[in-house]
Amino acid sequence: MLEGKRILLVIGGGIAAYKALDLIRRLRARGASVVPAMTQAAEQFVTPLSVSSLAGVEAHRALFDLTREAEMGHIQLSRAADLVVVVPATADLMAKMAGGHADDLPSTLLMATDKRVLIAPAMNVRMWEHPATQRNLRTLIADGVLVCGPDDGDMACGEFGPGRMAEPETIVAAIDAALSAGPLTGRRVLVTSGPTHEPIDPVRYIANRSSGAQGTALAEALRDLGAEVVFVTGPADAPRPTGARVIEVQSARDMLEAVDAALAPDAPAIDAAVFAAAVADWRVASASNSKIKKRPDGTTPALEFAENPDILRTVARRAEGRPGLVVGFAAETDDVIAHATAKRLRKGCDWIVANDVSPATGIMGGTENAVTLISDAGAEEWPRLTKTETARRLAARIAAHLTGPDHEDRGAA
C-alpha cells in the first residue's frame, strides 16, 4: 500500500526521536520514499548523518538555506508529499501546530502543507496530561490532524503512564491507513469500554479492576481501518481514543441508556457493536443519598443488591436496529472456554472474546491480553499479545466479516 508514496517526516526533539530511524527503515522497506526534516532539538538525540543515511536523501534542517530554497523551496517541499508525519510530536511541537507558529523549518512546513498530517505524540506523562497539551490535542484533532498513540509505558525519565510514543510498526500501520480508504470506511462501530461505578452512597461505589485499555486500543484499531467509532466508556484509567465520538458514563444503567441512544431509529445505523466494557452485574438496590456513617453499636449496614441490565443480551436480541455483528467479551477465572461458550449462546451475540483474568495472568489492568475468539465456527485461541495487537487482530476480523468473504484471508492475518 505504501509503494511509491512520499512521506515528509518531521523529527521532533525528544528521546523517542531514535525510533524515527527504525520508522524510516520500515517505510522504505515497504516502498515509500522518506524526506526528513529535523528540528534543532532533534539533532541532540539523533544525528543528521544517521537520518540522511537511512532515508537516502539529505535531511532538511534550516529554514534560511539559500541553496535549499533555490533547489526546492519550503512551500514546494511541504506539498510534494502524500502525507506529513511528525515523530515524535513533542509538547512543544504540538503547541506550535495548535497555535499556528512558524519559526523554524519544521513548523513552517507544517503550516504550509496542504496534505494530511499524522502525529505520534511522545512526552512525559505529566506533560501529556497537562490541560494545555490536552487543549492543543483537541484543537489539532478538530483541525483534521491524525493522531497515533501515545501508549502507556515506562518513560526515559523513570515514570510510567501515557506519553510513550507508539512503536514504529504501529505508526507504519497508521500511515498505511491514512493513505488508504480503509476497509471500514463508511461503517459505524459502537465500542463499550472500562468499568462501571455503581454507587453505594455519594462517596463509595462498587467497581472492578478494568483499566479500559483494551477498549481504547480496539476503538483506535477500528478507527485506523476507516470506521466511524462511537465509544461509550465508564470511568476508565486508560486515555480516551482520539478520532472517536466519546460518551462518558458512570453506571451500567447509564451505559445502557447511551447504547440505546446510539442505536435509536433516528440515529445513523451501527454496523457492528463490540461490548468490551466490564459492566457490574449488580448494583445497590437503594443507594443512600447521604454518606453512610459507622454505627455507635458497631453493627454493619446491610446492602441489598439488584441485578443490573444485561446490555450485551439486550442489544443482541433486539428485534429492530440490531447491528449486523454483535461481539461480547467474557472475562473468566476458571473454565474459561466453557463459560464463554455458554455465555455466547445465552446472550445471543455472534462472537465472544474470552480471556482468563485470574490474578496470576496480570491481564486485568495490564498491558497484554490472551484471548480465544468463540463463534459458530468454534473456538480459536490467539497467542498472548499486547492489547494493541489484540485489538488490531480483532478489528481486522470485524472488517473481514463486514466486507465479505473475499476479505477473510486479510482479516485472519
Coordinates of C-alpha atoms in Angstrom, one line a residue:
M1 CA 0.0 0.0 0.0
L2 CA 3.0 2.3 0.6
E3 CA 4.7 1.6 -2.7
G4 CA 5.6 4.9 -4.4
K5 CA 4.2 7.0 -1.6
R6 CA 6.2 10.0 -0.5
I7 CA 6.4 10.8 3.3
L8 CA 7.6 14.1 4.7
L9 CA 8.9 13.1 8.1
V10 CA 9.3 15.8 10.7
I11 CA 11.5 14.6 13.5
G12 CA 11.0 16.4 16.9
G13 CA 13.3 16.8 19.8
G14 CA 12.6 14.1 22.3
I15 CA 14.3 10.9 23.4
A16 CA 11.8 9.0 21.2
A17 CA 13.5 10.5 18.2
Y18 CA 15.7 7.4 18.0
K19 CA 12.6 5.5 16.9
A20 CA 12.4 7.7 13.8
L21 CA 15.4 5.8 12.4
D22 CA 13.6 2.5 12.6
L23 CA 10.5 4.1 11.2
I24 CA 12.4 5.3 8.2
R25 CA 13.8 1.8 7.6
R26 CA 10.4 0.3 7.8
L27 CA 8.8 2.8 5.5
R28 CA 11.5 2.4 2.8
A29 CA 11.2 -1.4 3.1
R30 CA 7.6 -1.1 2.1
G31 CA 8.4 1.0 -0.9
A32 CA 7.8 4.5 0.4
S33 CA 10.3 7.4 0.0
V34 CA 11.0 9.5 3.1
V35 CA 12.1 13.1 3.1
P36 CA 13.2 14.0 6.6
A37 CA 13.1 17.5 8.2
M38 CA 14.6 17.9 11.7
T39 CA 14.2 20.4 14.4
Q40 CA 17.3 21.7 16.1
A41 CA 16.4 19.9 19.3
A42 CA 16.1 16.6 17.3
E43 CA 19.8 16.8 16.4
Q44 CA 20.5 16.5 20.2
F45 CA 19.1 12.9 20.0
V46 CA 19.8 11.6 16.5
T47 CA 22.4 12.9 14.1
P48 CA 21.5 14.3 10.7
L49 CA 24.0 11.8 9.2
S50 CA 22.1 8.9 10.6
V51 CA 18.8 10.2 9.4
S52 CA 20.2 11.0 5.9
S53 CA 21.9 7.7 5.6
L54 CA 18.7 5.7 6.3
A55 CA 16.5 8.0 4.2
G56 CA 18.8 8.0 1.2
V57 CA 18.4 11.8 1.0
E58 CA 19.9 14.6 3.0
A59 CA 17.9 15.7 6.0
H60 CA 16.4 19.2 5.8
R61 CA 17.4 21.3 8.8
A62 CA 17.4 25.1 8.2
L63 CA 14.6 27.4 7.1
F64 CA 17.0 30.1 5.7
D65 CA 19.2 27.9 3.5
L66 CA 19.6 29.7 0.1
T67 CA 20.9 26.6 -1.7
R68 CA 17.9 24.5 -0.4
E69 CA 15.4 27.3 -1.3
A70 CA 16.8 27.5 -4.8
E71 CA 16.6 23.8 -5.4
M72 CA 13.2 23.2 -3.6
G73 CA 11.6 25.9 -1.6
H74 CA 9.9 25.0 1.7
I75 CA 6.4 25.6 0.2
Q76 CA 7.1 23.0 -2.5
L77 CA 8.7 20.7 0.0
S78 CA 5.6 20.8 2.2
R79 CA 3.3 20.0 -0.7
A80 CA 5.2 17.4 -2.6
A81 CA 4.5 14.7 0.0
D82 CA 1.5 12.4 0.1
L83 CA 1.5 12.6 4.0
V84 CA 3.3 14.6 6.6
V85 CA 4.3 12.6 9.7
V86 CA 5.6 14.1 12.9
V87 CA 7.7 11.7 15.0
P88 CA 8.0 12.4 17.9
A89 CA 5.3 15.1 18.3
T90 CA 6.7 16.8 21.4
A91 CA 4.6 19.0 23.6
D92 CA 6.4 22.0 22.1
L93 CA 5.7 20.9 18.5
M94 CA 2.0 20.2 19.3
A95 CA 1.7 23.7 20.9
K96 CA 3.3 25.3 17.8
M97 CA 1.0 23.4 15.5
A98 CA -2.1 24.3 17.5
G99 CA -1.1 27.9 17.8
G100 CA -0.1 28.3 14.1
H101 CA 3.5 29.2 14.8
A102 CA 6.1 29.0 12.0
D103 CA 9.5 30.0 13.4
D104 CA 11.7 27.2 12.0
L105 CA 11.7 24.8 9.1
P106 CA 9.6 22.0 10.6
S107 CA 6.8 24.3 11.9
T108 CA 6.8 26.3 8.7
L109 CA 6.4 23.1 6.7
L110 CA 3.5 22.1 8.9
M111 CA 1.8 25.5 8.4
A112 CA 2.4 25.5 4.6
T113 CA 1.3 22.0 3.7
D114 CA -1.9 21.2 2.1
K115 CA -1.6 17.5 2.8
R116 CA -2.9 15.4 5.7
V117 CA -0.8 15.4 8.9
L118 CA -0.3 12.5 11.3
I119 CA 1.4 13.0 14.6
A120 CA 2.8 10.4 17.1
P121 CA 3.0 12.2 20.4
A122 CA 5.7 11.5 23.0
M123 CA 6.4 13.2 26.2
N124 CA 6.5 12.9 30.0
V125 CA 3.2 11.6 31.4
R126 CA 2.6 14.9 33.3
M127 CA 3.2 16.9 30.2
W128 CA 0.8 14.7 28.2
E129 CA -1.9 15.1 30.9
H130 CA -1.4 18.8 31.3
P131 CA -4.5 20.8 30.4
A132 CA -2.6 22.8 27.8
T133 CA -1.4 19.7 26.0
Q134 CA -4.9 18.2 26.1
R135 CA -6.3 21.5 24.8
N136 CA -3.8 21.6 22.0
L137 CA -4.6 17.9 21.2
R138 CA -8.3 18.8 20.8
T139 CA -7.5 21.7 18.6
L140 CA -5.3 19.6 16.3
I141 CA -8.0 16.8 16.0
A142 CA -10.6 19.5 15.2
D143 CA -8.2 20.7 12.5
G144 CA -8.2 17.3 11.0
V145 CA -4.8 16.1 12.3
L146 CA -4.5 12.4 12.7
V147 CA -3.1 11.0 15.9
C148 CA -1.3 7.7 16.6
G149 CA -0.8 7.0 20.3
P150 CA 0.7 7.6 22.8
D151 CA 0.9 4.3 24.6
D152 CA 1.2 3.6 28.3
G153 CA 4.6 2.5 29.4
D154 CA 7.9 3.2 31.1
M155 CA 9.4 6.6 30.4
A156 CA 13.0 7.5 30.0
C157 CA 12.5 9.8 33.0
G158 CA 11.6 6.8 35.1
E159 CA 7.8 7.5 35.3
F160 CA 5.1 5.3 34.0
G161 CA 1.9 6.2 32.2
P162 CA 0.5 7.6 28.9
G163 CA 3.0 9.5 26.9
R164 CA 5.3 6.8 25.5
M165 CA 5.4 7.1 21.7
A166 CA 3.7 4.4 19.7
E167 CA 6.1 1.7 18.3
P168 CA 7.3 2.2 14.7
E169 CA 5.2 -0.8 13.4
T170 CA 2.1 0.8 14.9
I171 CA 3.0 4.1 13.2
V172 CA 3.5 2.4 9.9
A173 CA 0.0 0.8 10.2
A174 CA -1.4 4.3 10.9
I175 CA 0.4 5.7 7.9
D176 CA -0.9 2.9 5.8
A177 CA -4.5 3.6 7.0
A178 CA -4.1 7.3 6.4
L179 CA -3.1 6.7 2.8
S180 CA -5.8 4.2 2.0
A181 CA -9.6 4.4 2.3
G182 CA -9.6 1.5 4.7
P183 CA -11.9 -1.5 4.6
L184 CA -14.3 0.1 7.2
T185 CA -14.7 3.4 5.5
G186 CA -18.3 4.4 5.7
R187 CA -19.0 1.9 8.5
R188 CA -20.1 2.8 12.1
V189 CA -19.0 0.7 15.0
L190 CA -20.1 1.0 18.6
V191 CA -17.5 0.1 21.3
T192 CA -18.1 0.0 25.1
S193 CA -15.2 0.1 27.4
G194 CA -14.0 0.4 31.0
P195 CA -15.6 -0.5 34.3
T196 CA -18.9 0.9 35.6
H197 CA -19.2 2.5 39.1
E198 CA -22.3 1.5 41.0
P199 CA -23.0 4.0 43.9
I200 CA -23.4 2.8 47.5
D201 CA -23.6 6.4 48.7
P202 CA -22.2 9.8 47.4
V203 CA -18.7 8.7 48.5
R204 CA -18.5 4.9 47.9
Y205 CA -19.2 2.7 44.9
I206 CA -18.8 -0.8 43.6
A207 CA -16.3 -1.2 40.7
N208 CA -13.8 -3.7 39.2
R209 CA -10.2 -3.6 38.1
S210 CA -10.8 -3.0 34.4
S211 CA -8.5 -0.2 33.1
G212 CA -10.3 0.3 29.8
A213 CA -7.0 -0.2 27.9
Q214 CA -8.4 -3.0 25.6
G215 CA -11.5 -1.0 24.7
T216 CA -9.4 2.1 23.8
A217 CA -7.0 0.0 21.7
L218 CA -9.9 -1.6 19.9
A219 CA -11.5 1.8 19.1
E220 CA -8.3 3.1 17.7
A221 CA -7.7 0.0 15.6
L222 CA -11.2 0.3 14.2
R223 CA -10.7 4.0 13.5
D224 CA -7.4 3.2 11.7
L225 CA -9.4 0.9 9.4
G226 CA -11.6 3.8 8.5
A227 CA -14.6 3.2 10.8
E228 CA -16.5 5.9 12.5
V229 CA -16.4 4.9 16.1
V230 CA -18.9 5.6 18.9
F231 CA -17.1 5.0 22.1
V232 CA -19.1 4.6 25.3
T233 CA -16.9 4.4 28.3
G234 CA -17.2 4.1 32.1
P235 CA -14.7 5.8 34.4
A236 CA -11.6 4.1 32.9
D237 CA -8.0 4.9 33.7
A238 CA -7.0 4.5 30.0
P239 CA -6.8 7.5 27.8
R240 CA -9.8 8.0 25.5
P241 CA -9.3 7.2 21.9
T242 CA -8.6 10.1 19.6
G243 CA -10.8 10.4 16.5
A244 CA -13.8 8.7 18.1
R245 CA -17.1 10.1 19.4
V246 CA -16.6 9.6 23.2
I247 CA -19.6 9.3 25.5
E248 CA -18.7 9.2 29.2
V249 CA -20.9 7.2 31.6
Q250 CA -20.8 6.0 35.2
S251 CA -23.2 3.2 35.9
A252 CA -24.5 0.2 34.0
R253 CA -27.9 1.9 33.6
D254 CA -26.1 5.0 32.2
M255 CA -24.2 2.8 29.7
L256 CA -27.4 1.1 28.5
E257 CA -29.0 4.5 28.0
A258 CA -26.1 5.7 25.9
V259 CA -26.1 2.5 23.9
D260 CA -29.8 2.7 23.3
A261 CA -29.4 6.3 22.1
A262 CA -26.7 5.2 19.6
L263 CA -29.0 2.5 18.3
A264 CA -32.1 4.7 18.2
P265 CA -34.1 4.6 14.9
D266 CA -33.3 8.3 14.2
A267 CA -29.6 7.7 14.7
P268 CA -27.2 6.6 11.9
A269 CA -27.1 2.8 11.6
I270 CA -24.5 0.9 13.6
D271 CA -22.9 -1.9 11.6
A272 CA -21.1 -3.6 14.5
A273 CA -21.2 -3.4 18.3
V274 CA -18.3 -4.6 20.5
F275 CA -19.0 -4.8 24.2
A276 CA -15.6 -4.7 25.8
A277 CA -16.8 -2.9 29.0
A278 CA -16.6 -4.8 32.3
V279 CA -20.1 -4.0 33.4
A280 CA -21.0 -4.6 37.0
D281 CA -23.5 -7.4 37.3
W282 CA -25.2 -5.9 40.4
R283 CA -25.9 -2.6 42.0
V284 CA -27.1 -1.5 45.4
A285 CA -30.8 -1.6 45.2
S286 CA -31.3 1.6 47.2
A287 CA -28.2 3.8 47.2
S288 CA -28.0 6.3 50.0
N289 CA -28.3 10.0 49.2
S290 CA -26.0 10.7 52.2
K291 CA -22.7 9.2 53.3
I292 CA -23.4 6.0 55.4
K293 CA -21.8 6.5 58.8
K294 CA -20.4 4.0 61.2
R295 CA -22.9 2.9 63.9
P296 CA -22.3 3.5 67.6
D297 CA -23.2 -0.1 68.4
G298 CA -20.7 -1.5 66.0
T299 CA -23.2 -3.2 63.7
T300 CA -22.6 -3.0 59.9
P301 CA -25.2 -1.9 57.4
A302 CA -26.8 -4.5 55.2
L303 CA -26.6 -3.8 51.5
E304 CA -29.4 -5.2 49.3
F305 CA -28.4 -5.8 45.7
A306 CA -30.3 -5.6 42.5
E307 CA -29.3 -7.1 39.1
N308 CA -28.1 -4.6 36.5
P309 CA -29.5 -4.6 33.0
D310 CA -27.7 -7.0 30.6
I311 CA -26.5 -4.7 27.9
L312 CA -25.0 -7.3 25.6
R313 CA -28.1 -9.5 25.7
T314 CA -30.4 -6.5 25.3
V315 CA -28.6 -5.5 22.1
A316 CA -28.0 -9.0 20.7
R317 CA -31.7 -9.8 21.0
R318 CA -33.1 -6.6 19.6
A319 CA -36.0 -7.1 17.2
E320 CA -35.1 -3.9 15.3
G321 CA -31.9 -2.0 14.9
R322 CA -29.6 -4.9 15.9
P323 CA -26.1 -4.3 14.5
G324 CA -25.1 -6.8 11.8
L325 CA -22.3 -8.1 14.1
V326 CA -22.5 -8.2 17.9
V327 CA -19.4 -9.1 19.8
G328 CA -19.1 -9.7 23.6
F329 CA -16.2 -10.1 26.0
A330 CA -16.1 -12.8 28.7
A331 CA -13.6 -12.2 31.5
E332 CA -13.4 -15.5 33.4
T333 CA -11.2 -17.0 36.1
D334 CA -11.9 -20.7 35.6
D335 CA -13.4 -23.0 32.9
V336 CA -12.9 -20.0 30.6
I337 CA -13.9 -21.6 27.3
A338 CA -16.9 -23.5 28.7
H339 CA -18.3 -20.4 30.5
A340 CA -17.6 -18.2 27.5
T341 CA -19.3 -20.6 25.0
A342 CA -22.3 -20.8 27.3
K343 CA -22.4 -17.0 27.6
R344 CA -22.4 -16.5 23.8
L345 CA -25.5 -18.8 23.4
R346 CA -27.2 -17.3 26.4
K347 CA -26.7 -13.7 25.3
G348 CA -27.4 -14.3 21.6
C349 CA -24.3 -12.5 20.4
D350 CA -22.3 -13.5 17.3
W351 CA -18.8 -13.7 18.8
I352 CA -17.4 -13.8 22.3
V353 CA -13.8 -12.8 23.1
A354 CA -12.9 -14.9 26.1
N355 CA -9.9 -14.3 28.4
D356 CA -8.6 -15.6 31.6
V357 CA -8.4 -12.7 34.1
S358 CA -7.1 -14.8 37.1
P359 CA -4.7 -12.6 39.2
A360 CA -1.7 -14.7 38.1
T361 CA -2.2 -13.7 34.4
G362 CA -1.8 -10.0 35.0
I363 CA -4.3 -9.3 32.2
M364 CA -6.9 -7.4 34.1
G365 CA -5.5 -3.9 34.2
G366 CA -2.3 -5.0 32.4
T367 CA -0.8 -4.2 29.0
E368 CA -1.2 -7.7 27.4
N369 CA -4.1 -10.0 26.7
A370 CA -4.5 -13.6 25.7
V371 CA -7.9 -14.3 24.2
T372 CA -9.9 -17.0 22.5
L373 CA -12.4 -15.9 19.8
I374 CA -15.6 -18.0 20.0
S375 CA -18.1 -18.1 17.2
D376 CA -20.3 -20.5 15.3
A377 CA -17.1 -21.8 13.7
G378 CA -15.7 -22.9 17.1
A379 CA -13.0 -21.6 19.5
E380 CA -9.8 -20.0 18.1
E381 CA -7.1 -19.4 20.6
W382 CA -4.8 -16.4 20.0
P383 CA -1.3 -16.1 21.5
R384 CA -0.6 -13.7 24.3
L385 CA -0.1 -10.2 22.7
T386 CA -0.1 -6.6 23.6
K387 CA -3.6 -5.2 23.9
T388 CA -2.8 -3.0 20.9
E389 CA -2.0 -6.0 18.7
T390 CA -5.0 -8.0 20.1
A391 CA -7.2 -5.0 19.1
R392 CA -5.7 -4.9 15.6
R393 CA -6.4 -8.6 15.0
L394 CA -10.0 -8.3 16.2
A395 CA -10.6 -5.1 14.2
A396 CA -9.3 -6.9 11.1
R397 CA -11.7 -9.8 11.8
I398 CA -14.6 -7.4 12.1
A399 CA -13.6 -5.7 8.9
A400 CA -13.4 -9.1 7.1
H401 CA -16.9 -10.0 8.4
L402 CA -18.5 -6.8 7.4
T403 CA -16.9 -6.5 4.0
G404 CA -17.4 -10.1 2.8
P405 CA -15.7 -13.4 2.3
D406 CA -13.2 -12.1 -0.2
H407 CA -11.5 -10.3 2.7
E408 CA -11.3 -13.3 5.1
D409 CA -7.7 -14.1 4.4
R410 CA -6.6 -10.5 5.2
G411 CA -8.8 -10.4 8.3
A412 CA -7.2 -13.6 9.7
A413 CA -3.7 -12.1 9.4

